[in-house]
Coordinates of C-alpha atoms in Angstrom, one line a residue:
Chain Q
M34 CA 12.8 -6.9 21.7
R35 CA 11.4 -10.1 23.1
E36 CA 10.6 -12.8 20.6
I37 CA 7.6 -15.0 21.6
K38 CA 6.2 -18.0 19.8
L39 CA 2.5 -18.5 20.0
T40 CA 0.3 -21.2 18.6
L41 CA -3.3 -20.4 17.7
P42 CA -5.9 -20.7 19.2
V43 CA -4.5 -18.9 22.3
S44 CA -5.8 -18.4 25.8
E45 CA -6.7 -15.1 27.5
E46 CA -3.8 -15.7 29.9
Q47 CA -1.3 -16.0 27.0
V48 CA -2.6 -12.9 25.4
R49 CA -2.4 -10.9 28.7
A50 CA 1.2 -11.9 29.1
L51 CA 2.1 -9.9 26.0
N52 CA 3.4 -6.3 26.0
V53 CA 3.8 -3.6 23.5
G54 CA 7.1 -4.1 21.7
D55 CA 7.1 -7.9 21.9
M56 CA 7.8 -9.6 18.6
V57 CA 5.6 -12.7 18.1
L58 CA 5.9 -15.6 15.7
L59 CA 2.4 -17.0 15.2
S60 CA 1.7 -20.6 14.2
G61 CA -1.6 -22.4 13.8
V62 CA -4.8 -21.3 12.0
L63 CA -5.9 -17.7 11.5
Y64 CA -8.7 -16.2 9.4
T65 CA -8.5 -13.3 7.0
G66 CA -11.3 -10.7 7.4
R67 CA -11.5 -7.2 6.2
D68 CA -14.2 -4.6 5.4
A69 CA -17.1 -6.7 4.2
V70 CA -16.5 -9.4 6.9
H71 CA -16.3 -6.8 9.7
K72 CA -19.5 -5.1 8.6
H73 CA -21.2 -8.5 8.3
L74 CA -20.1 -9.6 11.8
Y75 CA -20.9 -6.2 13.3
E76 CA -24.5 -6.5 12.0
G77 CA -24.8 -9.7 14.0
K78 CA -24.7 -12.1 11.0
S79 CA -23.1 -15.5 11.3
I80 CA -20.1 -17.0 9.4
P81 CA -19.6 -20.7 8.8
V82 CA -16.3 -20.9 10.7
D83 CA -15.5 -20.7 14.4
I84 CA -12.9 -18.0 15.0
R85 CA -13.1 -18.0 18.8
G86 CA -9.6 -17.9 20.4
S87 CA -8.0 -17.3 17.1
A88 CA -6.8 -14.3 15.2
I89 CA -8.5 -12.2 12.5
Y90 CA -6.1 -10.9 9.9
H91 CA -6.9 -7.7 8.0
C92 CA -5.7 -9.0 4.7
G93 CA -7.0 -9.4 1.1
P94 CA -4.6 -12.0 -0.2
V95 CA -3.8 -12.9 -3.8
V96 CA -4.9 -16.5 -4.1
V97 CA -4.7 -18.8 -7.1
K98 CA -6.0 -22.2 -7.8
T99 CA -3.2 -24.6 -8.8
E100 CA -3.6 -27.2 -11.5
S101 CA -4.3 -29.8 -8.9
G102 CA -7.2 -27.7 -7.7
E103 CA -5.6 -26.6 -4.4
W104 CA -5.7 -22.9 -3.3
S105 CA -2.3 -21.3 -3.2
V106 CA -1.5 -18.0 -1.5
R107 CA 0.7 -15.8 -3.7
A108 CA 0.8 -12.6 -1.6
A109 CA -0.7 -12.0 1.8
G110 CA 0.3 -8.7 3.5
P111 CA -1.9 -6.7 5.9
T112 CA -4.3 -4.0 4.9
T113 CA -5.0 -0.8 6.8
S114 CA -6.8 -1.6 10.0
T115 CA -8.4 1.8 10.9
R116 CA -11.2 1.1 8.5
E117 CA -12.4 -1.6 10.9
E118 CA -12.3 0.7 13.9
P119 CA -16.1 1.2 14.0
Y120 CA -16.6 -2.6 14.1
Q121 CA -13.6 -4.2 15.7
A122 CA -14.5 -3.8 19.4
T123 CA -17.9 -5.5 18.8
V124 CA -16.2 -8.3 16.8
I125 CA -13.6 -8.8 19.6
E126 CA -16.4 -9.0 22.2
K127 CA -18.9 -11.1 20.4
F128 CA -16.6 -13.5 18.6
G129 CA -14.0 -14.0 21.3
I130 CA -10.9 -13.4 19.0
R131 CA -7.6 -13.0 20.9
A132 CA -5.6 -11.2 18.3
V133 CA -6.2 -8.7 15.5
I134 CA -3.5 -8.6 12.9
G135 CA -3.2 -5.7 10.5
K136 CA -1.3 -2.6 9.8
G137 CA -1.4 1.1 10.8
G138 CA -2.8 0.5 14.2
M139 CA -6.3 1.1 15.6
G140 CA -8.0 3.6 17.8
A141 CA -9.4 4.1 21.3
K142 CA -12.4 1.8 21.0
T143 CA -10.3 -1.2 19.9
L144 CA -7.7 -0.4 22.6
K145 CA -10.4 -0.5 25.2
A146 CA -11.9 -3.8 23.8
C147 CA -8.4 -5.3 23.9
K148 CA -8.1 -4.4 27.6
D149 CA -11.7 -5.4 28.5
F150 CA -11.9 -8.7 26.7
G151 CA -8.2 -9.9 26.5
C152 CA -7.0 -9.3 22.9
V153 CA -3.9 -7.8 21.3
Y154 CA -3.3 -5.9 18.1
L155 CA -0.4 -7.4 16.1
H156 CA 1.2 -5.2 13.5
A157 CA 2.5 -7.1 10.5
V158 CA 4.9 -5.2 8.2
G159 CA 2.7 -3.6 5.6
G160 CA 3.6 -4.5 2.0
A161 CA 5.6 -7.5 3.1
A162 CA 3.3 -9.7 1.2
Q163 CA 5.9 -12.3 0.2
V164 CA 7.6 -12.7 3.6
L165 CA 4.1 -13.3 5.1
A166 CA 2.8 -15.5 2.3
E167 CA 5.9 -17.7 2.8
T168 CA 4.6 -18.5 6.3
V169 CA 1.3 -19.9 5.0
Q170 CA 1.6 -23.7 5.0
K171 CA -1.8 -24.4 3.7
V172 CA -5.2 -22.9 2.8
R173 CA -7.6 -24.9 4.9
G174 CA -10.7 -23.4 3.3
V175 CA -12.5 -20.3 2.2
S176 CA -15.9 -18.8 3.2
M177 CA -18.0 -16.0 1.8
L178 CA -16.1 -16.1 -1.5
E179 CA -19.2 -15.8 -3.6
E180 CA -20.7 -13.0 -1.6
F181 CA -17.6 -10.8 -1.1
G182 CA -15.1 -11.7 -3.8
S183 CA -11.6 -13.0 -3.3
P184 CA -9.9 -10.2 -1.4
E185 CA -12.8 -9.8 1.0
A186 CA -13.5 -13.5 1.6
I187 CA -12.6 -15.4 4.8
W188 CA -9.5 -17.4 4.0
E189 CA -8.6 -20.0 6.7
L190 CA -4.8 -20.1 6.7
E191 CA -2.5 -22.4 8.5
V192 CA 0.7 -20.5 9.2
K193 CA 4.1 -21.2 10.7
D194 CA 6.1 -18.4 12.4
F195 CA 4.1 -15.5 11.0
P196 CA 6.1 -12.4 12.3
A197 CA 4.3 -9.4 13.9
L198 CA 4.9 -6.8 16.5
V199 CA 2.6 -6.2 19.5
T200 CA 1.6 -2.5 19.1
I201 CA -1.6 -2.6 21.2
D202 CA -1.6 -4.9 24.3
A203 CA -4.3 -6.0 26.7
H204 CA -3.1 -3.5 29.4
G205 CA -4.2 -0.3 27.6
N206 CA -0.9 0.5 26.0
S207 CA -0.5 1.5 22.3
L208 CA 2.7 2.1 20.4
H209 CA 0.6 4.1 17.9
A210 CA -0.7 6.5 20.6
D211 CA 2.9 6.9 21.9
V212 CA 4.4 7.6 18.5
A213 CA 1.6 10.0 17.6
A214 CA 2.1 11.9 20.8
S215 CA 5.9 12.2 20.4
S216 CA 5.8 13.0 16.7
E217 CA 3.2 15.7 17.4
Q218 CA 5.5 17.3 20.0
K219 CA 8.3 17.2 17.5
L220 CA 6.1 18.6 14.7
N221 CA 5.2 21.6 16.9
E222 CA 8.9 22.2 17.6
V223 CA 9.8 22.1 13.9
L224 CA 6.9 24.4 13.0
G225 CA 7.4 26.6 16.0
T226 CA 3.8 26.2 17.1
K227 CA 2.6 25.5 20.6
K228 CA -0.3 23.3 21.6
Chain C
M215 CA -6.5 -15.9 -9.5
A216 CA -9.6 -17.0 -7.6
T217 CA -12.3 -16.7 -10.1
N218 CA -15.1 -14.3 -9.8
P219 CA -18.2 -16.5 -9.2
K220 CA -20.3 -14.3 -11.4
G221 CA -17.6 -14.0 -14.1
P222 CA -15.7 -10.9 -15.2
M223 CA -18.1 -8.0 -15.8
K224 CA -16.1 -6.7 -18.8
T225 CA -14.6 -9.0 -21.4
P226 CA -11.1 -8.0 -22.2
P227 CA -10.7 -6.6 -25.8
A228 CA -9.3 -9.2 -28.3
V229 CA -5.7 -8.5 -29.3
P230 CA -5.2 -8.5 -33.1
A231 CA -2.1 -10.3 -34.4
T232 CA -0.6 -6.9 -35.3
H233 CA -0.6 -5.9 -31.6
Q234 CA 0.7 -9.1 -30.1
T235 CA 4.2 -7.7 -29.6
L236 CA 2.8 -4.7 -27.7
F237 CA 0.6 -7.0 -25.6
E238 CA 3.7 -9.1 -24.6
T239 CA 5.7 -6.0 -23.8
L240 CA 2.9 -4.6 -21.6
L241 CA 2.4 -7.9 -19.8
E242 CA 6.1 -8.1 -19.1
L243 CA 6.1 -4.4 -17.9
I244 CA 3.2 -5.3 -15.5
R245 CA 5.0 -8.4 -14.2
M246 CA 8.3 -6.5 -13.6
T247 CA 6.6 -3.6 -11.9
S248 CA 4.6 -5.7 -9.5
T249 CA 7.4 -8.1 -8.6
N250 CA 10.7 -6.2 -8.8
L251 CA 11.5 -2.8 -7.3
P252 CA 13.7 -0.5 -9.3
P253 CA 17.3 0.0 -8.2
D254 CA 16.9 3.6 -7.0
V255 CA 14.2 2.4 -4.5
R256 CA 16.2 -0.6 -3.4
K257 CA 19.1 1.6 -2.6
S258 CA 17.1 4.0 -0.6
V259 CA 15.6 1.1 1.4
V260 CA 19.2 -0.1 2.2
D261 CA 20.1 3.4 3.2
G262 CA 17.0 3.6 5.5
L263 CA 17.9 0.3 7.2
E264 CA 21.4 1.6 8.0
K265 CA 19.9 4.6 9.8
E266 CA 17.8 2.5 12.2
K267 CA 19.1 1.6 15.6
A268 CA 20.2 -2.1 16.1
G269 CA 17.5 -4.1 17.9
S270 CA 14.8 -1.4 17.4
A271 CA 11.3 -2.0 16.0
G272 CA 12.2 0.3 13.1
E273 CA 15.2 -1.9 12.2
Y274 CA 13.0 -4.9 12.4
A275 CA 10.5 -3.4 10.0
M276 CA 13.2 -2.4 7.5
K277 CA 14.8 -5.9 7.6
V278 CA 11.4 -7.5 6.8
I279 CA 10.9 -5.0 4.0
Q280 CA 14.3 -5.8 2.6
R281 CA 13.7 -9.6 2.8
N282 CA 10.4 -9.1 1.1
I283 CA 11.9 -7.2 -1.8
D284 CA 14.3 -10.1 -2.4
I285 CA 11.8 -12.9 -2.2
A286 CA 9.2 -11.2 -4.5
C287 CA 11.9 -10.7 -7.1
G288 CA 13.1 -14.3 -6.7
V289 CA 9.7 -16.0 -7.0
S290 CA 8.3 -13.4 -9.5
Q291 CA 5.2 -12.7 -7.4
P292 CA 3.6 -9.5 -6.3
L293 CA 5.7 -7.6 -3.8
C294 CA 2.6 -6.4 -2.0
Q295 CA -0.8 -8.1 -2.3
D296 CA -2.4 -4.7 -2.9
T297 CA -1.2 -4.3 -6.5
G298 CA -3.0 -1.0 -6.4
S299 CA -4.2 1.6 -8.8
I300 CA -2.8 0.8 -12.2
L301 CA -1.4 4.0 -13.6
F302 CA 0.1 4.1 -17.1
F303 CA 1.9 7.2 -18.3
V304 CA 2.4 6.8 -22.0
K305 CA 4.1 9.0 -24.6
T306 CA 3.3 8.1 -28.2
P307 CA 4.6 9.3 -31.6
V308 CA 2.5 12.0 -33.2
G309 CA -0.5 10.4 -35.0
Y310 CA -0.2 7.1 -33.1
D311 CA -3.4 5.1 -32.5
Q312 CA -4.0 5.6 -28.8
I313 CA -7.4 3.8 -28.9
S314 CA -5.8 0.5 -29.9
F315 CA -3.1 1.0 -27.3
A316 CA -5.7 1.4 -24.6
E317 CA -7.4 -1.8 -25.7
V318 CA -4.2 -3.8 -25.7
A319 CA -3.3 -2.4 -22.3
E320 CA -6.7 -3.6 -21.0
A321 CA -6.1 -7.0 -22.4
A322 CA -2.7 -7.1 -20.8
V323 CA -4.1 -6.0 -17.4
A324 CA -6.8 -8.7 -17.6
K325 CA -4.2 -11.4 -18.4
A326 CA -1.8 -10.2 -15.7
T327 CA -4.7 -10.5 -13.2
E328 CA -5.4 -14.0 -14.4
L329 CA -1.7 -14.9 -13.9
G330 CA -1.7 -13.4 -10.3
Y331 CA 0.7 -10.5 -11.1
L332 CA -2.2 -8.2 -10.2
R333 CA -4.9 -8.7 -7.6
Q334 CA -8.6 -8.3 -8.5
N335 CA -8.7 -4.7 -7.5
S336 CA -11.6 -3.0 -9.4
V337 CA -14.8 -2.7 -7.5
D338 CA -18.1 -1.3 -8.7
S339 CA -18.7 1.7 -6.3
I340 CA -22.4 1.3 -6.3
T341 CA -22.9 -2.5 -6.1
G342 CA -19.6 -3.4 -4.4
Q343 CA -19.1 -6.2 -7.0
N344 CA -15.5 -6.9 -7.9
S345 CA -15.1 -6.9 -11.7
G346 CA -12.6 -9.8 -11.4
N347 CA -10.2 -8.6 -14.0
N348 CA -9.3 -5.1 -13.1
L349 CA -11.3 -3.7 -15.9
G350 CA -14.2 -1.2 -15.4
P351 CA -14.9 2.5 -15.5
G352 CA -11.7 4.3 -14.6
T353 CA -9.5 1.2 -14.3
P354 CA -6.8 1.0 -15.4
T355 CA -5.9 4.6 -15.7
I356 CA -3.9 5.7 -18.8
Y357 CA -2.4 9.2 -19.2
F358 CA -1.5 9.7 -22.8
E359 CA 0.6 12.4 -24.3
Q360 CA 2.4 12.8 -27.7
H361 CA 6.1 13.3 -28.1
R362 CA 8.2 14.0 -31.2
S363 CA 9.9 10.6 -31.2
E364 CA 9.2 7.5 -33.2
D365 CA 9.2 5.3 -30.1
L366 CA 6.8 4.6 -27.3
D367 CA 7.7 5.6 -23.7
I368 CA 5.5 3.6 -21.4
R369 CA 5.8 3.9 -17.7
L370 CA 3.7 2.2 -15.1
A371 CA 3.2 2.8 -11.4
L372 CA 1.2 0.6 -9.1
K373 CA -0.1 2.5 -6.1
G374 CA -1.7 0.7 -3.2
G375 CA -4.8 1.8 -1.4
G376 CA -3.3 2.2 2.0
C377 CA -0.9 5.0 0.9
E378 CA -3.6 6.5 -1.5
N379 CA -5.8 6.9 1.6
V380 CA -3.3 9.1 3.4
G381 CA -2.9 11.5 0.5
A382 CA -4.0 15.1 1.4
Q383 CA -5.0 18.3 -0.3
Y384 CA -4.6 21.6 1.5
S385 CA -6.1 24.9 0.5
L386 CA -4.0 27.8 1.7
P387 CA -4.1 29.9 3.8
D388 CA -4.7 27.2 6.5
S389 CA -5.4 28.9 9.8
R390 CA -5.1 25.7 11.8
L391 CA -1.5 25.3 10.8
G392 CA -0.7 29.0 10.4
A393 CA 0.2 28.2 6.8
G394 CA 0.2 31.1 4.3
R395 CA 0.4 31.3 0.6
D396 CA 4.2 30.9 0.3
L397 CA 6.8 28.2 0.4
E398 CA 6.9 28.3 4.2
G399 CA 3.2 27.6 4.2
V400 CA 3.8 24.7 1.8
R401 CA 6.4 23.3 4.1
K402 CA 4.0 23.4 7.1
V403 CA 1.2 21.6 5.4
V404 CA 3.4 18.9 3.9
L405 CA 4.9 18.2 7.3
D406 CA 1.4 18.1 8.7
A407 CA 0.5 15.5 6.0
V408 CA 3.4 13.3 7.1
Y409 CA 2.4 13.6 10.7
Q410 CA -1.3 12.8 9.9
A411 CA -0.2 9.7 7.9
Q412 CA 1.8 8.3 10.8
G413 CA 2.5 4.7 9.7
K414 CA -0.8 4.1 7.9
G415 CA 0.6 4.7 4.5
C416 CA 3.2 1.9 4.9
G417 CA 6.2 4.2 5.4
P418 CA 8.9 5.0 4.9
G419 CA 7.1 6.8 2.2
I420 CA 7.8 9.0 -0.8
L421 CA 5.9 12.2 -1.3
G422 CA 4.7 13.7 -4.6
V423 CA 3.8 17.3 -3.9
V424 CA 2.3 19.8 -6.3
I425 CA 2.0 23.5 -5.4
G426 CA -0.9 25.1 -7.3
G427 CA -3.1 23.8 -10.1
D428 CA -6.7 23.0 -9.3
R429 CA -8.0 20.1 -7.3
S430 CA -7.7 17.5 -10.1
T431 CA -4.5 18.7 -11.9
G432 CA -2.7 19.1 -8.6
F433 CA -3.3 15.5 -7.6
S434 CA -2.8 13.9 -11.0
Y435 CA 0.5 15.8 -11.5
S436 CA 1.6 14.8 -8.0
K437 CA 1.5 11.2 -9.1
K438 CA 3.5 11.9 -12.2
L439 CA 6.3 13.1 -9.9
F440 CA 6.7 9.5 -8.8
L441 CA 8.3 8.9 -12.2
R442 CA 11.3 10.9 -11.1
P443 CA 14.3 8.8 -9.9
L444 CA 14.6 9.0 -6.2
D445 CA 18.2 10.3 -6.4
D446 CA 17.7 13.0 -9.0
E447 CA 18.0 16.8 -8.3
N448 CA 15.1 19.2 -8.8
P449 CA 16.1 21.6 -11.6
D450 CA 14.4 24.4 -9.7
G451 CA 16.8 25.4 -6.9
R452 CA 14.0 26.7 -4.6
L453 CA 12.1 23.5 -4.8
A454 CA 15.3 21.4 -4.5
E455 CA 16.0 23.2 -1.3
L456 CA 12.4 22.7 0.0
E457 CA 12.6 19.0 -0.9
K458 CA 15.8 18.6 1.2
R459 CA 14.4 20.5 4.1
I460 CA 11.1 18.6 4.3
M461 CA 13.0 15.3 4.0
Q462 CA 15.2 16.2 6.9
E463 CA 12.4 17.6 9.1
A464 CA 10.0 14.8 8.4
N465 CA 12.7 12.2 9.3
S466 CA 13.2 14.1 12.6
L467 CA 9.6 13.5 13.6
G468 CA 10.5 10.0 14.7
I469 CA 7.5 8.2 13.1
G470 CA 9.8 5.7 11.5
P471 CA 9.2 2.6 9.4
M472 CA 5.6 1.4 9.6
G473 CA 5.0 4.1 12.3
F474 CA 7.0 1.9 14.8
G475 CA 9.2 4.8 15.7
G476 CA 12.7 5.4 14.2
N477 CA 14.7 7.7 11.9
T478 CA 13.4 6.8 8.5
T479 CA 10.0 8.3 7.9
L480 CA 10.5 9.3 4.3
L481 CA 12.6 7.9 1.5
G482 CA 12.0 10.9 -0.8
V483 CA 10.2 14.1 -1.5
K484 CA 9.5 15.4 -5.1
I485 CA 7.9 18.8 -5.5
A486 CA 6.6 20.7 -8.6
A487 CA 4.6 23.9 -9.1
L488 CA 1.8 24.6 -11.5
N489 CA 0.2 27.9 -12.1
R490 CA -3.0 28.6 -10.1
L491 CA -6.0 30.9 -10.2
P492 CA -5.6 34.0 -8.1
A493 CA -8.3 32.8 -5.8
S494 CA -6.9 29.3 -5.2
F495 CA -3.7 28.0 -3.6
Y496 CA -3.8 24.2 -3.3
V497 CA -1.0 22.0 -2.1
S498 CA -1.7 18.4 -3.2
V499 CA 0.3 15.6 -1.4
S500 CA 0.4 12.1 -2.8
Y501 CA 2.0 9.5 -0.5
M502 CA 3.7 6.5 -2.0
C503 CA 4.4 3.5 0.2
W504 CA 7.9 1.9 0.5
A505 CA 6.6 -0.7 -2.0
F506 CA 7.2 1.9 -4.6
R507 CA 6.4 -0.1 -7.8
R508 CA 7.4 1.9 -10.8
Q509 CA 9.0 0.8 -14.0
G510 CA 9.0 1.8 -17.7
V511 CA 10.1 0.7 -21.1
K512 CA 11.1 2.4 -24.3
A513 CA 9.5 0.4 -27.1
A514 CA 9.4 0.6 -30.9
A515 CA 6.1 1.8 -32.4
N516 CA 5.1 -1.8 -33.0
G517 CA 5.6 -2.5 -29.2
A518 CA 8.9 -4.3 -29.4
L519 CA 10.7 -3.7 -26.1
K520 CA 13.9 -1.7 -26.6
E521 CA 15.1 -1.0 -23.1
W522 CA 14.0 -0.7 -19.5
I523 CA 13.9 2.9 -18.2
Y524 CA 14.7 2.3 -14.5
K525 CA 17.8 0.1 -14.4

């Protein structure tokens, strides 16, 4: 596997140079956004932060306020991405994000949007909340906390060497589609069924 | 915990002085469950890592998983940010006051949420408002039963939403899969559930499978199966054999850790059977993620911790 270091925000060219199977280490500022945020953006509503060129992270972190009044991320693994499938393509197009980070992969609409607009899907290791929280250097801010609650808010996180695997690239390739196809073939062999 | 701007919707019950010991035991049980995986699960993760090819994406995922387990335990913070459905399985002495126990458990859950051992994870299904302290209709869930012992047996499982979403219930016969009302049919639908889940349930996963029952008893019992140690042997030889076969066949599908491809798709399969109605034949499959948070304590009736169950 290739290991590639990237600093957010990234250019379209940088994103198009990535391929399925590349391991990336992300630094810079990324934004959490899950169900409520995606629905909100899809409906054409605005948010108070500019996410263009950056990454949206499907994550509902555990965040606490320390005694000095600073936010501190205690756990920050990815949530299942398919729930955003109806919205993601529009969000990639309208808000110019270059990477979607999550887990479990995404479907055909997102795959096409990644190809058309220059974006990649980065798969973080689900459940690895501590490994990923350790990469968070600072919470730069939070938006929509009041409206959506803590897990659904937009947390602006400064990260260093956040590890993830490219599983959908900007060339129309998807590791998820490949594994689904090969495992289906294997399943049919095991069950003795033909398709 | 980030405070809920509108404040918690339900005030946690006050804990009387007589129940302070139980409160502390439950709080410690929640902390341990959320931050420290039991030894049987750790061992199966190590075994899974050894089966992955060097330099593969599957090996990469297993290494991150292993590192995560170690960090969470070291810093005493949630292993996974989705601290999940809070499922208590409690056996109490005959005549024990279960109403008070439930109140103390709610107070402990609210405190654990405040301390960041649990995420704010209880959402009003109509308004979308987060209750802020994990209390609300249906949360936490406590399954009580009585046993003929003077002690309390309190077990806790935290089950994240990602793996809950890939659970499946089949009604046999299933013509799509050619699955009839026999163990061969059960095998087919369970393997289909593994295939459908792909990596979305944060595999390598553990399956709790119940053959029979009705739609609710099947699913609730399938979760209770997660209390079995991963390395135990099913006392029913027919089911023990089915567990081994499904384990081997599921791992041959090549879905691998996180669905990245690889040899470790499942860490365990636990199967039980309940009687059914002549008209029904359900197979209920609960999928537990690798972040298999389950712990338990034996405690005196006053709540004093006697010993950890999974050690």
